[in-house]
Short mmCIF file of C-alpha atoms in Angstrom, two decimals:
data_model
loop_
_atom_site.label_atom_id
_atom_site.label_comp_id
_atom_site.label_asym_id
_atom_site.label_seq_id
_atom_site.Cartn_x
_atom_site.Cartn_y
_atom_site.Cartn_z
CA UNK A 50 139.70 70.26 87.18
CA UNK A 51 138.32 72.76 85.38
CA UNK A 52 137.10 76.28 86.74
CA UNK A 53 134.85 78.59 85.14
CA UNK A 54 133.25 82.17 85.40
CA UNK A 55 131.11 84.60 83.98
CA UNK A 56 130.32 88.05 85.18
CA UNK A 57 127.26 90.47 83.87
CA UNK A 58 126.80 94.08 83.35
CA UNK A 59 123.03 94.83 83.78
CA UNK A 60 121.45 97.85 83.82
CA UNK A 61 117.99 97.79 86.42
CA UNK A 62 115.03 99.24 84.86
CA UNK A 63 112.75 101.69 87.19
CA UNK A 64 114.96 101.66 90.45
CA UNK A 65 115.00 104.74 92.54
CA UNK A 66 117.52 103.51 95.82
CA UNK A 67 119.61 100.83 96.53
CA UNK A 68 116.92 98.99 98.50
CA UNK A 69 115.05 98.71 95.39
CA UNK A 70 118.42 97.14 93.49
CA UNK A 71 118.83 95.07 96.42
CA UNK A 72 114.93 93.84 95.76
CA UNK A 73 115.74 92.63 92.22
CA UNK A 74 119.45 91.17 92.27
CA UNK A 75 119.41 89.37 95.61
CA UNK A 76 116.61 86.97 94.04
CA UNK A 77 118.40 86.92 90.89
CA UNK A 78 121.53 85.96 93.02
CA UNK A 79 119.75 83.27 94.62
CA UNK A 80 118.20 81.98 91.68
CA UNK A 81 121.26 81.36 90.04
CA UNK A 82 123.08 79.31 93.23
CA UNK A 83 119.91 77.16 93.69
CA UNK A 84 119.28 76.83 89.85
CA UNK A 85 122.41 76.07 88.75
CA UNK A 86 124.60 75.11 91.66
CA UNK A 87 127.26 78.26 91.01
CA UNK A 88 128.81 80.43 93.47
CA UNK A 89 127.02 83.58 92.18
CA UNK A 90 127.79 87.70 94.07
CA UNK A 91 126.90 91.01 93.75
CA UNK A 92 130.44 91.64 91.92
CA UNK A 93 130.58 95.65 90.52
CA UNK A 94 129.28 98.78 90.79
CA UNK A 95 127.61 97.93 94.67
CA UNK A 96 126.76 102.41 95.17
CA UNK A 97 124.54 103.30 92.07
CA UNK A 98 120.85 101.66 91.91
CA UNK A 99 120.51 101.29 88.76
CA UNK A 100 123.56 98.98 87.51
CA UNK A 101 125.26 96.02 88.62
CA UNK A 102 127.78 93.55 88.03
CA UNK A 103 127.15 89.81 89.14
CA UNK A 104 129.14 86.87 88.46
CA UNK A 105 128.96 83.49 88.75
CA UNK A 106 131.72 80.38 89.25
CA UNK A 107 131.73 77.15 89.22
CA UNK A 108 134.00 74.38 89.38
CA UNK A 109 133.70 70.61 87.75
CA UNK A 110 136.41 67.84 86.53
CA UNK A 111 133.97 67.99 83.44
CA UNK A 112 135.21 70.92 80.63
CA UNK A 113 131.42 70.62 78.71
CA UNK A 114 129.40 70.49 81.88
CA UNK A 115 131.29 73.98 82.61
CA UNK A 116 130.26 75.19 79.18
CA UNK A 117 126.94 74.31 79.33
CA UNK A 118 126.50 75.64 82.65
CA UNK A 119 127.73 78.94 81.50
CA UNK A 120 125.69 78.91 78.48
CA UNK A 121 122.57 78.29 80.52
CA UNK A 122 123.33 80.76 83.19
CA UNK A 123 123.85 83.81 80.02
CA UNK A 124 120.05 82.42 79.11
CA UNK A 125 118.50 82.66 81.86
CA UNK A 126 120.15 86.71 82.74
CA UNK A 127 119.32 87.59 79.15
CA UNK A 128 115.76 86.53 79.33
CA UNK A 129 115.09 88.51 82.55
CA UNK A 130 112.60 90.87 82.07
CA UNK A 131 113.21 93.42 85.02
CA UNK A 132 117.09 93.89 83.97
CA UNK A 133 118.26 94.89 80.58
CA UNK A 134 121.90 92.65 79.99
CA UNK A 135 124.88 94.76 78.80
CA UNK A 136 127.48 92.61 78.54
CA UNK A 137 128.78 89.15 79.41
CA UNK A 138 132.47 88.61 79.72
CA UNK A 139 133.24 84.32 80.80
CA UNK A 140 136.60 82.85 81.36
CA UNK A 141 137.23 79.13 81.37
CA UNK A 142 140.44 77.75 82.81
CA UNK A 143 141.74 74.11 84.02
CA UNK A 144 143.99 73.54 86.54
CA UNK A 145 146.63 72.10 84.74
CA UNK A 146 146.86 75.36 82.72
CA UNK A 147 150.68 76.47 82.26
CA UNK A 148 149.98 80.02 82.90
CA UNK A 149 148.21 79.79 85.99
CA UNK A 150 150.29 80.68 89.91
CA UNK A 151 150.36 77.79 92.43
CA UNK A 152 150.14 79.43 95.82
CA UNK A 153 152.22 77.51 98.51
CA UNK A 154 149.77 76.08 101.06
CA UNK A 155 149.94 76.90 104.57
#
């Protein structure tokens, strides 16, 4: 299984209160779950209007369909017109990974 995320910096253009940054990244939110079929959130800086962090995860037993989702997913928030894109930071990890904690269940 293989697990991958990607999280954005953005930086809203002429926003004035939070209800305005609410009125541009919840459809961007929702555009990327129905789009692409990724867990996406509001992830960083939730108390100042006019930046904001959201990520995006996704999980498949398919390493390229994980990269190419995340490639398409950094298109589609670059080419946004009402947000200006400051960074992109993605980590891609599988399951079978030697580094990664098992947490007992139950």
């Amino acid at each position: 299984m293989w697990i991958g995320w990607i999280e954005f910096d953005v930086r809203l253009g002429d926003v004035h209160s939070l209800k305005e940054k609410r009125s541009i990244v919840r459809p961007i939110v929702n555009e990327l779950q129905r789009r692409f079929a990724l867990s996406a959130a509001e992830t960083d800086s939730v108390d100042l209007y006019r930046r904001a962090g959201i990520g995006g995860s996704l999980v498949s037993i398919d390493r390229s369909h994980v990269v190419e989702v995340l490639d398409k997913v950094e298109r589609f928030m670059a080419e946004r017109p009402e947000i200006e894109l400051l960074s992109a930071h993605r980590h891609l990890s599988s399951s079978t990974d030697d580094d990664q904690d098992e947490l007992p269940f139950g």
